[in-house]
Coordinates of C-alpha atoms in Angstrom, one line a residue:
X82 CA -147.2 22.8 134.3
X83 CA -148.8 25.2 133.6
X84 CA -146.4 23.6 131.2
X85 CA -144.4 26.2 132.5
X86 CA -142.1 26.2 129.7
X87 CA -139.9 29.0 130.6
X88 CA -139.3 31.5 127.7
X89 CA -135.8 32.0 128.8
X90 CA -133.2 34.1 127.0
X91 CA -129.8 32.5 126.3
X92 CA -128.4 33.9 129.5
X93 CA -130.9 32.2 131.8
X94 CA -131.1 29.0 129.8
X95 CA -127.4 28.6 129.6
X96 CA -126.8 29.5 133.2
X97 CA -128.9 26.6 134.4
X98 CA -128.1 24.2 131.5
X99 CA -125.8 22.0 133.6
X100 CA -127.0 22.3 137.0
X101 CA -125.6 25.1 136.4
X102 CA -161.3 19.5 149.0
X103 CA -162.1 21.0 152.4
X104 CA -160.1 20.4 155.5
X105 CA -160.7 21.2 159.1
X106 CA -158.2 23.8 160.1
X107 CA -155.7 22.7 162.7
X108 CA -152.3 23.8 163.9
X109 CA -149.5 23.8 161.4
X110 CA -146.6 21.7 162.3
X111 CA -143.2 22.9 161.1
X112 CA -141.6 20.6 158.6
X113 CA -138.3 19.3 159.9
X114 CA -139.0 21.2 163.1
X115 CA -136.2 19.4 165.0
X116 CA -133.4 21.0 163.0
X117 CA -134.9 24.2 161.7
X118 CA -132.3 24.3 158.9
X119 CA -134.3 22.5 156.2
X120 CA -136.9 24.0 153.9
X121 CA -139.2 21.7 152.0
X122 CA -140.5 23.3 148.8
X123 CA -143.5 22.1 146.9
X124 CA -143.0 21.3 143.2
X125 CA -146.2 21.0 141.2
X126 CA -144.9 18.7 138.4
X127 CA -142.1 16.2 137.9
X128 CA -138.5 17.1 137.7
X129 CA -137.2 15.0 134.9
X130 CA -133.8 16.4 134.1
X131 CA -130.9 18.4 135.6
X132 CA -130.6 20.1 132.2
X133 CA -133.3 22.6 131.6
X134 CA -131.6 23.8 128.4
X135 CA -132.6 21.0 126.1
X136 CA -135.7 21.2 124.0
X137 CA -137.4 18.5 126.0
X138 CA -136.0 19.5 129.4
X139 CA -136.9 23.2 129.1
X140 CA -139.6 23.4 131.8
X141 CA -139.9 25.6 134.9
X142 CA -139.8 22.5 137.1
X143 CA -136.5 21.3 135.7
X144 CA -135.1 24.9 136.0
X145 CA -135.8 24.9 139.8
X146 CA -132.8 22.7 140.8
X147 CA -130.7 24.8 138.4
X148 CA -131.7 28.0 140.2
X149 CA -130.2 26.6 143.4
X150 CA -127.1 25.1 141.8
X151 CA -126.1 27.6 139.2
X152 CA -125.3 31.4 139.3
X153 CA -124.5 33.6 136.4
X154 CA -124.2 37.3 135.4
X155 CA -127.8 38.3 136.3
X156 CA -131.1 37.4 137.8
X157 CA -134.6 38.9 138.3
X158 CA -135.8 39.9 141.8
X159 CA -139.4 40.1 143.0
X160 CA -140.1 43.6 141.6
X161 CA -139.1 42.5 138.9
X162 CA -135.8 44.2 138.4
X163 CA -132.9 42.8 136.4
X164 CA -130.1 42.5 138.9
X165 CA -126.5 42.3 137.8
X166 CA -124.6 39.7 139.8
X167 CA -121.2 41.3 140.2
X168 CA -120.2 38.5 142.6
X169 CA -120.0 36.3 139.5
X170 CA -118.8 38.9 137.0
X171 CA -119.4 42.0 134.9
X172 CA -120.3 42.8 131.3
X173 CA -119.8 45.8 129.2
X174 CA -120.0 47.0 125.6
X175 CA -116.5 47.4 124.2
X176 CA -117.3 48.4 120.7
X177 CA -120.5 49.7 119.1
X178 CA -120.5 50.3 115.4
X179 CA -123.3 49.7 112.8
X180 CA -121.8 46.4 111.8
X181 CA -119.5 45.6 114.7
X182 CA -121.0 45.2 118.2
X183 CA -118.8 43.7 120.9
X184 CA -119.6 42.7 124.5
X185 CA -117.0 41.7 127.0
X186 CA -117.9 39.4 129.8
X187 CA -115.4 39.2 132.7
X188 CA -115.6 36.4 135.4
X189 CA -114.6 37.5 138.9
X190 CA -111.5 35.8 140.1
X191 CA -111.3 33.3 142.9
X192 CA -114.5 31.4 142.2
X193 CA -114.6 27.6 142.2
X194 CA -116.9 24.9 141.1
X195 CA -118.1 22.6 143.9
X196 CA -115.4 20.1 143.1
X197 CA -112.7 22.8 143.5
X198 CA -112.0 23.4 139.9
X199 CA -111.5 27.2 139.2
X200 CA -114.2 29.0 137.2
X201 CA -113.0 31.1 134.3
X202 CA -114.3 32.4 131.0
X203 CA -113.7 29.0 129.3
X204 CA -116.7 27.9 131.3
X205 CA -118.8 30.4 129.3
X206 CA -118.1 28.8 125.9
X207 CA -120.7 26.1 126.1
X208 CA -123.3 28.8 125.8
X209 CA -122.0 29.5 122.3
X210 CA -122.3 25.8 121.3
X211 CA -125.9 25.6 122.4
X212 CA -127.1 28.9 121.0
X213 CA -125.1 29.5 117.7
X214 CA -126.8 27.7 114.8
X215 CA -123.8 28.4 112.5
X216 CA -121.4 26.8 115.0
X217 CA -123.5 23.6 115.1
X218 CA -123.5 23.3 111.4
X219 CA -119.8 24.1 110.9
X220 CA -118.8 21.7 113.7
X221 CA -120.8 18.8 112.0
X222 CA -123.3 18.7 114.9
X223 CA -126.4 19.2 112.7
X224 CA -128.5 22.1 111.4
X225 CA -130.9 23.3 114.2
X226 CA -133.3 24.4 111.4
X227 CA -133.1 21.0 109.7
X228 CA -135.3 17.9 109.9
X229 CA -132.8 16.0 112.0
X230 CA -132.4 16.9 115.7
X231 CA -128.9 18.4 116.3
X232 CA -126.4 16.7 118.6
X233 CA -126.9 19.4 121.2
X234 CA -130.7 19.4 121.3
X235 CA -130.9 22.9 122.6
X236 CA -133.9 25.2 123.2
X237 CA -131.7 28.3 122.7
X238 CA -131.1 27.9 118.9
X239 CA -132.9 30.3 116.6
X240 CA -132.5 33.4 118.7
X241 CA -130.8 36.8 118.3
X242 CA -127.5 35.4 119.6
X243 CA -127.3 32.7 116.9
X244 CA -128.6 35.0 114.1
X245 CA -126.0 37.7 114.7
X246 CA -122.9 36.3 116.4
X247 CA -119.8 36.6 114.3
X248 CA -117.1 33.9 114.5
X249 CA -115.9 32.4 117.8
X250 CA -115.9 34.3 121.1
X251 CA -112.4 35.6 122.0
X252 CA -110.7 34.7 125.3
X253 CA -108.4 37.1 127.1
X254 CA -104.8 36.1 127.8
X255 CA -105.7 35.2 131.4
X256 CA -108.9 33.4 130.3
X257 CA -111.0 35.4 132.7
X258 CA -112.7 37.5 130.0
X259 CA -114.7 36.6 126.9
X260 CA -115.5 39.0 124.1
X261 CA -118.4 38.2 121.7
X262 CA -118.8 40.0 118.4
X263 CA -122.2 40.6 116.7
X264 CA -122.9 42.0 113.3
X265 CA -125.1 44.8 114.6
X266 CA -126.1 46.5 117.9
X267 CA -128.8 44.4 119.6
X268 CA -131.6 45.3 121.9
X269 CA -131.7 43.8 125.4
X270 CA -128.1 42.9 125.0
X271 CA -127.7 42.1 128.7
X272 CA -130.0 39.1 128.3
X273 CA -127.6 37.6 125.8
X274 CA -125.0 37.0 128.5
X275 CA -123.5 33.5 128.4
X276 CA -124.0 31.3 131.5
X277 CA -121.3 29.2 133.1
X278 CA -121.1 25.5 132.8
X279 CA -118.5 23.1 134.3
X280 CA -117.0 22.2 130.9
X281 CA -114.3 20.1 132.5
X282 CA -117.0 17.8 133.8
X283 CA -118.7 17.6 130.5
X284 CA -115.4 16.7 128.8
X285 CA -114.7 14.1 131.5
X286 CA -118.2 12.6 131.2
X287 CA -117.9 12.4 127.5
X288 CA -114.7 10.4 128.0
X289 CA -116.4 8.0 130.3
X290 CA -114.8 9.2 133.6
X291 CA -116.5 8.3 136.9
X292 CA -116.3 10.4 140.0
X293 CA -114.6 13.6 140.9
X294 CA -111.0 14.0 139.6
X295 CA -107.8 15.7 140.7
X296 CA -107.0 19.3 139.9
X297 CA -104.5 18.2 137.3
X298 CA -107.1 16.0 135.5
X299 CA -109.7 18.7 135.7
X300 CA -107.3 21.3 134.2
X301 CA -106.4 18.9 131.4
X302 CA -110.1 18.2 130.7
X303 CA -110.9 21.9 130.5
X304 CA -108.0 22.4 128.1
X305 CA -109.3 19.5 126.0
X306 CA -112.7 21.1 125.9
X307 CA -111.2 24.4 124.8
X308 CA -109.2 22.7 122.0
X309 CA -112.3 20.7 120.9
X310 CA -114.4 23.8 120.9
X311 CA -111.8 26.0 119.0
X312 CA -111.0 23.3 116.4
X313 CA -114.6 22.1 116.1
X314 CA -113.6 18.5 116.7
X315 CA -116.7 16.8 115.5
X316 CA -116.1 13.4 117.1
X317 CA -115.4 14.8 120.6
X318 CA -118.1 17.4 120.4
X319 CA -120.6 14.7 119.5
X320 CA -119.7 12.7 122.6
X321 CA -120.2 15.8 124.7
X322 CA -123.5 16.6 122.9
X323 CA -124.8 13.1 123.7
X324 CA -124.1 13.7 127.4
X325 CA -125.5 17.2 127.4
X326 CA -128.7 16.2 125.7
X327 CA -129.6 13.0 127.6
X328 CA -127.0 12.4 130.3
X329 CA -128.6 14.7 132.8
X330 CA -132.1 13.1 132.4
X331 CA -132.0 11.1 135.7
X332 CA -134.6 9.1 137.6
X333 CA -132.5 8.5 140.7
X334 CA -129.5 10.2 142.4
X335 CA -127.8 8.5 145.3
X336 CA -124.3 7.6 146.6
X337 CA -123.6 5.6 143.4
X338 CA -124.4 8.5 141.0
X339 CA -121.5 9.9 139.0
X340 CA -120.7 13.1 140.9
X341 CA -119.5 14.7 137.7
X342 CA -123.2 15.2 136.9
X343 CA -123.7 17.2 140.1
X344 CA -121.0 19.9 140.0
X345 CA -122.4 23.3 141.1
X346 CA -121.4 27.0 141.5
X347 CA -124.7 27.9 143.2
X348 CA -125.4 27.8 146.9
X349 CA -126.5 24.2 146.9
X350 CA -125.5 20.8 145.4
X351 CA -127.9 18.0 144.5
X352 CA -127.4 15.1 146.9
X353 CA -130.4 12.7 146.4
X354 CA -133.3 12.4 144.0
X355 CA -136.1 10.0 143.2
X356 CA -138.3 10.6 140.2
X357 CA -141.8 11.6 141.2
X358 CA -140.9 12.0 144.9
X359 CA -138.2 14.5 145.9
X360 CA -134.8 16.0 145.4
X361 CA -132.5 16.9 148.3
X362 CA -129.9 19.7 148.0
X363 CA -127.3 20.5 150.5
X364 CA -125.1 23.6 151.0
X365 CA -122.1 24.1 148.6
X366 CA -119.2 25.0 150.9
X367 CA -117.3 26.5 147.9
X368 CA -120.1 28.9 146.9
X369 CA -119.0 32.5 146.2
X370 CA -120.6 33.1 142.8
X371 CA -123.6 35.0 144.2
X372 CA -124.9 37.0 147.1
X373 CA -123.6 35.8 150.5
X374 CA -125.7 33.2 152.2
X375 CA -127.6 34.3 155.4
X376 CA -125.5 33.3 158.4
X377 CA -128.1 33.7 161.1
X378 CA -130.2 30.5 161.5
X379 CA -129.2 29.6 157.9
X380 CA -130.8 27.1 155.6
X381 CA -128.5 24.1 155.2
X382 CA -130.8 21.8 153.2
X383 CA -133.5 22.4 150.6
X384 CA -135.9 19.6 149.6
X385 CA -137.9 19.9 146.4
X386 CA -140.9 17.8 147.1
X387 CA -143.0 16.7 144.0
X388 CA -146.7 16.7 144.7
X389 CA -148.7 16.9 141.5
X390 CA -152.2 16.9 143.1
X391 CA -153.1 20.3 144.4
X392 CA -155.3 19.1 147.2
X393 CA -152.6 16.8 148.4
X394 CA -150.0 19.6 148.4
X395 CA -152.3 21.8 150.4
X396 CA -152.8 19.0 152.9
X397 CA -149.0 18.6 153.0
X398 CA -148.6 22.2 154.0
X399 CA -151.3 22.0 156.6
X400 CA -149.6 18.9 158.1
X401 CA -146.2 20.4 158.0
X402 CA -144.9 17.9 155.4
X403 CA -143.8 20.9 153.3
X404 CA -142.8 24.5 154.2
X405 CA -143.4 26.3 150.9
X406 CA -146.3 25.8 148.5
X407 CA -146.3 27.3 145.0
X408 CA -148.7 26.6 142.2
X409 CA -150.1 28.3 139.1
X410 CA -152.9 25.8 138.6
X411 CA -154.4 25.8 142.1
X412 CA -158.1 25.3 142.7
X413 CA -160.4 27.9 144.3
X414 CA -161.3 25.5 147.2
X415 CA -157.7 25.1 148.0
X416 CA -157.2 28.8 147.9
X417 CA -159.7 29.2 150.7
X418 CA -158.0 26.4 152.7
X419 CA -154.6 28.0 152.3
X420 CA -155.9 31.4 153.5
X421 CA -157.4 29.9 156.6
X422 CA -154.2 28.1 157.7
X423 CA -152.6 29.6 160.8
X424 CA -148.9 30.3 160.8
X425 CA -149.0 30.4 157.0
X426 CA -148.5 33.5 154.8
X427 CA -150.5 33.2 151.5
X428 CA -149.7 35.5 148.6
X429 CA -151.9 35.6 145.5
X430 CA -151.0 37.7 142.4
X431 CA -150.8 37.5 138.7
X432 CA -147.4 36.3 137.5
X433 CA -145.5 36.3 134.3
X434 CA -147.0 33.0 133.1
X435 CA -150.1 32.3 131.1
X436 CA -152.2 29.3 130.0
X437 CA -153.2 28.7 126.4
X438 CA -154.2 26.1 123.9
X439 CA -152.3 25.3 120.7
X440 CA -153.4 23.6 117.5
X441 CA -150.9 21.6 115.6
X442 CA -150.3 22.3 111.9
X443 CA -147.2 20.2 111.3
X444 CA -144.4 18.3 113.1
X445 CA -142.1 20.3 115.2
X446 CA -139.0 21.4 113.3
X447 CA -136.3 18.7 113.7
X448 CA -138.8 15.9 114.3
X449 CA -139.0 13.1 111.8
X450 CA -142.6 12.1 112.2
X451 CA -145.4 13.6 110.1
X452 CA -148.7 15.2 111.1
X453 CA -151.8 14.5 109.0
X454 CA -154.6 15.5 111.4
X455 CA -157.5 17.7 110.7
X456 CA -155.6 20.9 111.4
X457 CA -152.6 20.0 109.2
X458 CA -151.2 22.6 106.8
X459 CA -152.3 26.1 105.7
X460 CA -155.2 25.3 103.4
X461 CA -158.6 26.8 103.7
X462 CA -160.1 23.6 105.2
X463 CA -157.4 23.3 107.9
X464 CA -157.7 27.0 108.8
X465 CA -161.5 26.8 108.9
X466 CA -161.4 23.8 111.3
X467 CA -158.9 25.5 113.5
X468 CA -161.0 28.6 113.6
X469 CA -164.1 26.5 114.5
X470 CA -162.3 24.7 117.3
X471 CA -161.1 28.0 118.8
X472 CA -164.5 29.6 118.5
X473 CA -166.0 26.7 120.4
X474 CA -163.4 26.9 123.2
X475 CA -165.3 28.3 126.2
X476 CA -162.7 30.7 127.5
X477 CA -165.0 32.9 129.5
X478 CA -166.6 30.0 131.2
X479 CA -163.2 28.6 132.1
X480 CA -162.2 31.9 133.6
X481 CA -165.5 32.4 135.4
X482 CA -165.6 28.9 136.9
X483 CA -162.0 28.1 137.6
X484 CA -159.9 31.3 137.8
X485 CA -162.1 34.2 139.1
X486 CA -162.7 32.4 142.4
X487 CA -158.9 32.7 142.8
X488 CA -158.3 36.1 141.3
X489 CA -161.5 38.1 140.9
X490 CA -160.1 40.4 138.2
X491 CA -159.2 37.6 135.8
X492 CA -160.2 37.8 132.2
X493 CA -159.5 35.8 129.0
X494 CA -156.1 36.5 127.7
X495 CA -156.1 37.9 124.2
X496 CA -152.4 38.2 123.2
X497 CA -149.2 36.5 124.2
X498 CA -147.0 39.6 123.4
X499 CA -148.1 42.1 126.1
X500 CA -148.8 42.0 129.8
X501 CA -152.6 41.8 130.4
X502 CA -154.1 45.1 131.4
X503 CA -151.3 47.3 130.1
X504 CA -152.1 50.2 127.7
X505 CA -150.1 48.3 125.0
X506 CA -152.1 45.2 125.6
X507 CA -155.4 47.1 125.2
X508 CA -154.3 48.8 122.0
X509 CA -153.0 45.5 120.5
X510 CA -156.1 43.3 121.2
X511 CA -158.4 46.0 119.9
X512 CA -157.0 45.7 116.4
X513 CA -155.5 42.1 116.1
X514 CA -158.7 40.3 115.2
X515 CA -158.8 38.3 118.4
X516 CA -162.2 39.9 119.2
X517 CA -164.0 37.3 117.2
X518 CA -163.4 34.9 120.0
X519 CA -165.3 37.0 122.5
X520 CA -168.1 38.6 120.3
X521 CA -171.6 37.5 121.3
X522 CA -172.4 34.6 123.6
X523 CA -170.5 31.3 123.8
X524 CA -173.7 29.7 122.3
X525 CA -173.5 32.0 119.3
X526 CA -169.8 31.4 118.8
X527 CA -170.3 27.6 119.0
X528 CA -173.1 27.8 116.5
X529 CA -170.8 29.7 114.2
X530 CA -168.2 27.0 114.7
X531 CA -170.7 24.2 113.9
X532 CA -171.7 26.1 110.7
X533 CA -168.0 26.1 109.6
X534 CA -167.6 22.4 110.4
X535 CA -170.7 21.6 108.3
X536 CA -168.9 23.0 105.2
X537 CA -166.7 19.9 105.3
X538 CA -168.8 17.5 107.4
X539 CA -172.5 18.1 106.5
X540 CA -173.8 15.6 109.0
X541 CA -171.9 17.0 111.9
X542 CA -173.9 18.0 115.0
X543 CA -173.7 17.8 118.8
X544 CA -175.2 14.3 118.6
X545 CA -173.0 13.3 115.7
X546 CA -169.5 14.8 116.4
X547 CA -167.5 13.6 113.5
X548 CA -164.2 15.6 113.6
X549 CA -161.9 13.4 115.7
X550 CA -159.5 15.4 117.8
X551 CA -156.8 14.2 120.2
X552 CA -156.4 16.7 123.1
X553 CA -153.3 16.6 125.2
X554 CA -153.0 18.2 128.6
X555 CA -151.3 17.7 132.0
X556 CA -153.1 15.4 134.4
X557 CA -154.0 17.6 137.4
X558 CA -157.3 18.8 138.8
X559 CA -157.4 22.3 137.2
X560 CA -156.3 21.1 133.8
X561 CA -158.8 18.2 133.9
X562 CA -161.6 20.6 134.8
X563 CA -160.7 22.8 131.9
X564 CA -160.4 19.9 129.6
X565 CA -163.9 18.7 130.5
X566 CA -165.3 22.2 129.6
X567 CA -163.5 22.2 126.3
X568 CA -164.6 18.7 125.4
X569 CA -168.3 19.4 126.2
X570 CA -168.5 22.7 124.3
X571 CA -166.5 21.6 121.2
X572 CA -168.8 18.6 120.9
X573 CA -171.6 21.0 120.2
X574 CA -169.6 22.2 117.2
X575 CA -169.2 18.7 115.8
X576 CA -165.8 17.8 117.3
X577 CA -165.3 14.4 118.9
X578 CA -162.5 15.1 121.4
X579 CA -160.4 12.4 123.0
X580 CA -158.5 13.7 126.1
X581 CA -154.9 12.4 126.6
X582 CA -153.9 13.1 130.2
X583 CA -150.2 12.8 130.9
X584 CA -147.9 13.6 133.8
X585 CA -144.3 12.4 133.7
X586 CA -144.1 12.2 129.9
X587 CA -146.2 15.3 129.2
X588 CA -143.3 17.6 128.3
X589 CA -141.9 15.1 125.9
X590 CA -145.3 14.4 124.4
X591 CA -146.0 18.0 123.4
X592 CA -143.0 17.8 121.1
X593 CA -144.5 14.9 119.1
X594 CA -147.5 14.6 116.7
X595 CA -149.5 12.4 119.1
X596 CA -152.1 15.2 119.6
X597 CA -154.0 17.8 117.5
X598 CA -154.5 20.2 120.4
X599 CA -152.4 20.8 123.5
X600 CA -153.2 22.9 126.6
X601 CA -150.5 24.1 129.0
X602 CA -148.8 27.2 130.3
X603 CA -145.7 29.2 129.5
X604 CA -143.7 31.1 132.1
X605 CA -141.7 34.2 131.1
X606 CA -138.1 34.1 132.2
X607 CA -137.4 37.7 131.2
X608 CA -138.9 41.0 130.1
X609 CA -137.6 42.0 126.7
X610 CA -138.5 43.4 123.3
X611 CA -138.4 39.8 122.0
X612 CA -141.0 38.4 124.4
X613 CA -143.1 35.7 122.6
X614 CA -140.9 35.4 119.5
X615 CA -139.6 31.9 120.3
X616 CA -143.2 30.6 120.5
X617 CA -144.1 31.7 116.9
X618 CA -140.9 31.7 114.8
X619 CA -140.5 28.7 112.5
X620 CA -137.3 27.8 114.3
X621 CA -138.3 29.1 117.7
X622 CA -137.3 27.0 120.7
X623 CA -140.9 27.0 122.0
X624 CA -142.6 26.3 118.7
X625 CA -143.6 22.7 119.2
X626 CA -146.5 22.8 116.7
X627 CA -145.0 23.2 113.2
X628 CA -146.2 26.7 112.8
X629 CA -144.5 28.6 110.0
X630 CA -145.1 31.9 108.2
X631 CA -142.4 33.7 106.3
X632 CA -143.8 37.2 106.8
X633 CA -144.2 36.5 110.5
X634 CA -140.7 35.2 110.8
X635 CA -139.4 38.5 109.4
X636 CA -141.4 40.6 111.9
X637 CA -140.2 38.4 114.9
X638 CA -136.6 38.5 113.8
X639 CA -136.8 42.3 113.8
X640 CA -138.2 42.3 117.3
X641 CA -135.3 40.1 118.4
X642 CA -132.6 42.0 116.6
X643 CA -133.5 45.6 115.8
X644 CA -133.3 48.5 118.3
X645 CA -136.8 49.8 118.1
X646 CA -138.8 52.6 119.7
X647 CA -141.8 51.7 121.9
X648 CA -144.1 52.7 119.1
X649 CA -142.3 50.5 116.6
X650 CA -142.4 47.6 119.0
X651 CA -146.1 47.9 119.4
X652 CA -146.6 48.2 115.6
X653 CA -144.6 45.0 115.0
X654 CA -146.3 43.1 117.7
X655 CA -149.7 44.0 116.3
X656 CA -148.6 43.0 112.8
X657 CA -147.4 39.7 114.2
X658 CA -150.6 39.0 116.1
X659 CA -152.7 39.7 113.1
X660 CA -150.9 37.0 111.2
X661 CA -151.2 34.6 114.1
X662 CA -154.9 35.3 114.5
X663 CA -155.5 34.8 110.8
X664 CA -153.8 31.4 110.9
X665 CA -155.9 30.3 113.9
X666 CA -152.9 28.6 115.6
X667 CA -153.5 29.3 119.2
X668 CA -155.6 31.2 121.7
X669 CA -154.7 32.5 125.1
X670 CA -156.8 31.4 128.1
X671 CA -155.8 33.5 131.0
X672 CA -152.9 34.9 132.9
X673 CA -151.9 32.4 135.6
X674 CA -152.7 33.4 139.1
X675 CA -149.7 32.5 141.2
X676 CA -150.4 31.2 144.7
X677 CA -147.5 31.0 147.2
X678 CA -148.1 29.9 150.8
X679 CA -145.3 29.4 153.3
X680 CA -144.5 28.7 156.9
X681 CA -144.3 32.1 158.7
X682 CA -141.2 30.8 160.6
X683 CA -139.2 31.1 157.4
X684 CA -137.9 34.6 156.7
X685 CA -137.4 36.4 153.4
X686 CA -139.4 34.3 151.1
X687 CA -140.5 36.8 148.4
X688 CA -142.5 35.3 145.5
X689 CA -141.5 36.8 142.2
X690 CA -143.4 37.0 138.9
X691 CA -140.6 36.0 136.6
X692 CA -137.9 33.4 136.3
X693 CA -137.2 31.4 139.5
X694 CA -140.4 32.5 141.2
X695 CA -139.8 31.1 144.6
X696 CA -136.1 30.2 144.8
X697 CA -134.6 33.4 143.2
X698 CA -133.4 34.7 146.6
X699 CA -132.6 31.4 148.5
X700 CA -129.5 33.0 149.9
X701 CA -131.6 35.3 152.1
X702 CA -133.7 32.5 153.6
X703 CA -133.5 31.7 157.3
X704 CA -135.5 30.6 160.3

């Protein structure tokens, strides 16, 4: 993806956790023109799981089905504004004291899951299980900060929710409200909202049930979940954790699939799926959890069509095999083709995602394998070699050759904490130390890199590259072109780089120690004070590279948990970036230029920079 790992707050992660070349220009045929009630949406990488809340499933592509099948308390629109979804429920602060901060979440009455089971606040409790580190330890499910992967392998551990929640959430007498207590007032508290999950289905799946059940059985299963949650029944929670972590990793969905896996409260329900091909979603007749669906020429079916090759996806749009194209790693040639297509609207703008490279220093927290490559640890040698590799990474060339033809204002990205071009961005990068990666010419930086490498490998040269590096990236045309530029330039600095190009398994592989360097993208799911913290904290859900620095952790925890002024936020982000730069862990490449192109016959498609970029307002779509 772009790896498109989404940096989602607990609210968004939990809400979707359980479903919840050149061409001649011709006329564009309309996909499914006979019915005009189906929209076929391009997906640029494989959908591998219905659960985007796990550490391995946490990708923007896995989140796309969840955006259609799950609705919670809030979402981002295309401005982007944070919209409170009062159709699902409301939230409010009910107590605010220095050491006692309480938020009440109330679920609107009358909602049902797609199987007819009522939705209430009990369905919010799974968010606590997958975000509260203390609960995981007390329930015997494993320490999310330990060396063994916890039973619920969640990407949401290690955040402000888990660090500051006190005890168990409290249910109201009618079970429609949930009150969560924290040990201090927290910034961006709205983003901590728990998302709904069909916990009755999880309980039934853990007990080995097949198919949809009666109302009585569903009610009993939900009661069992609540009891297991409250009493911290380790045995039963472990069974549910096994299902939650791997049970939604599917390769095929058809009539024989256990329908308990497919329960939805969004506008659509998954009906069919074949890994590497497509997913078919049909209207959920019981949907009331979000804005009303358009009733004039409505969309009845959405097909998510996986096409990983950009040229092939553009050809598919031209031929009418898809209706909506969306990509953050498009090529400049295909941009030109898209803009020339008749009956197609093409939108190009910077989004909330970015591309970067990461250097591994250790195994990811919770992984049992070890890393002993050239960048391992925090000694002078490892830091020097990391610095050399980053110096030799030809960022400006990559931007000039591959990105500027798509977005003329593109420039190398110098921090992951601020939006490129903002006043805060300019102030931060001026003082963070990142300027060493842009001073002088690339030839001068590469020569400096080679001089560093020669300290440890005296015979190293362009013709004798001796530092062996394994370089992992996604297998598509843009990433392959970038990879070739990196391989060629770093060779001049004495690095012998072996490319590892992956597709279906890429998002699993970045969590392992199979590579020294990885290149991918991250997509912001929200705008908050804590942006970027999960990437760099020792226990951060998006820290796959074993990075760890005690002083940095303290700064990042403050950004997550302290109510700060804009000046204080900027100061802490600068302090954090100085540490990151001094460790030579990572380097931004560029802000991803998002390209959306869609059939003009479809109304109300409004590409958004955050979250569910294309599907965020599916309820408005129509022909």
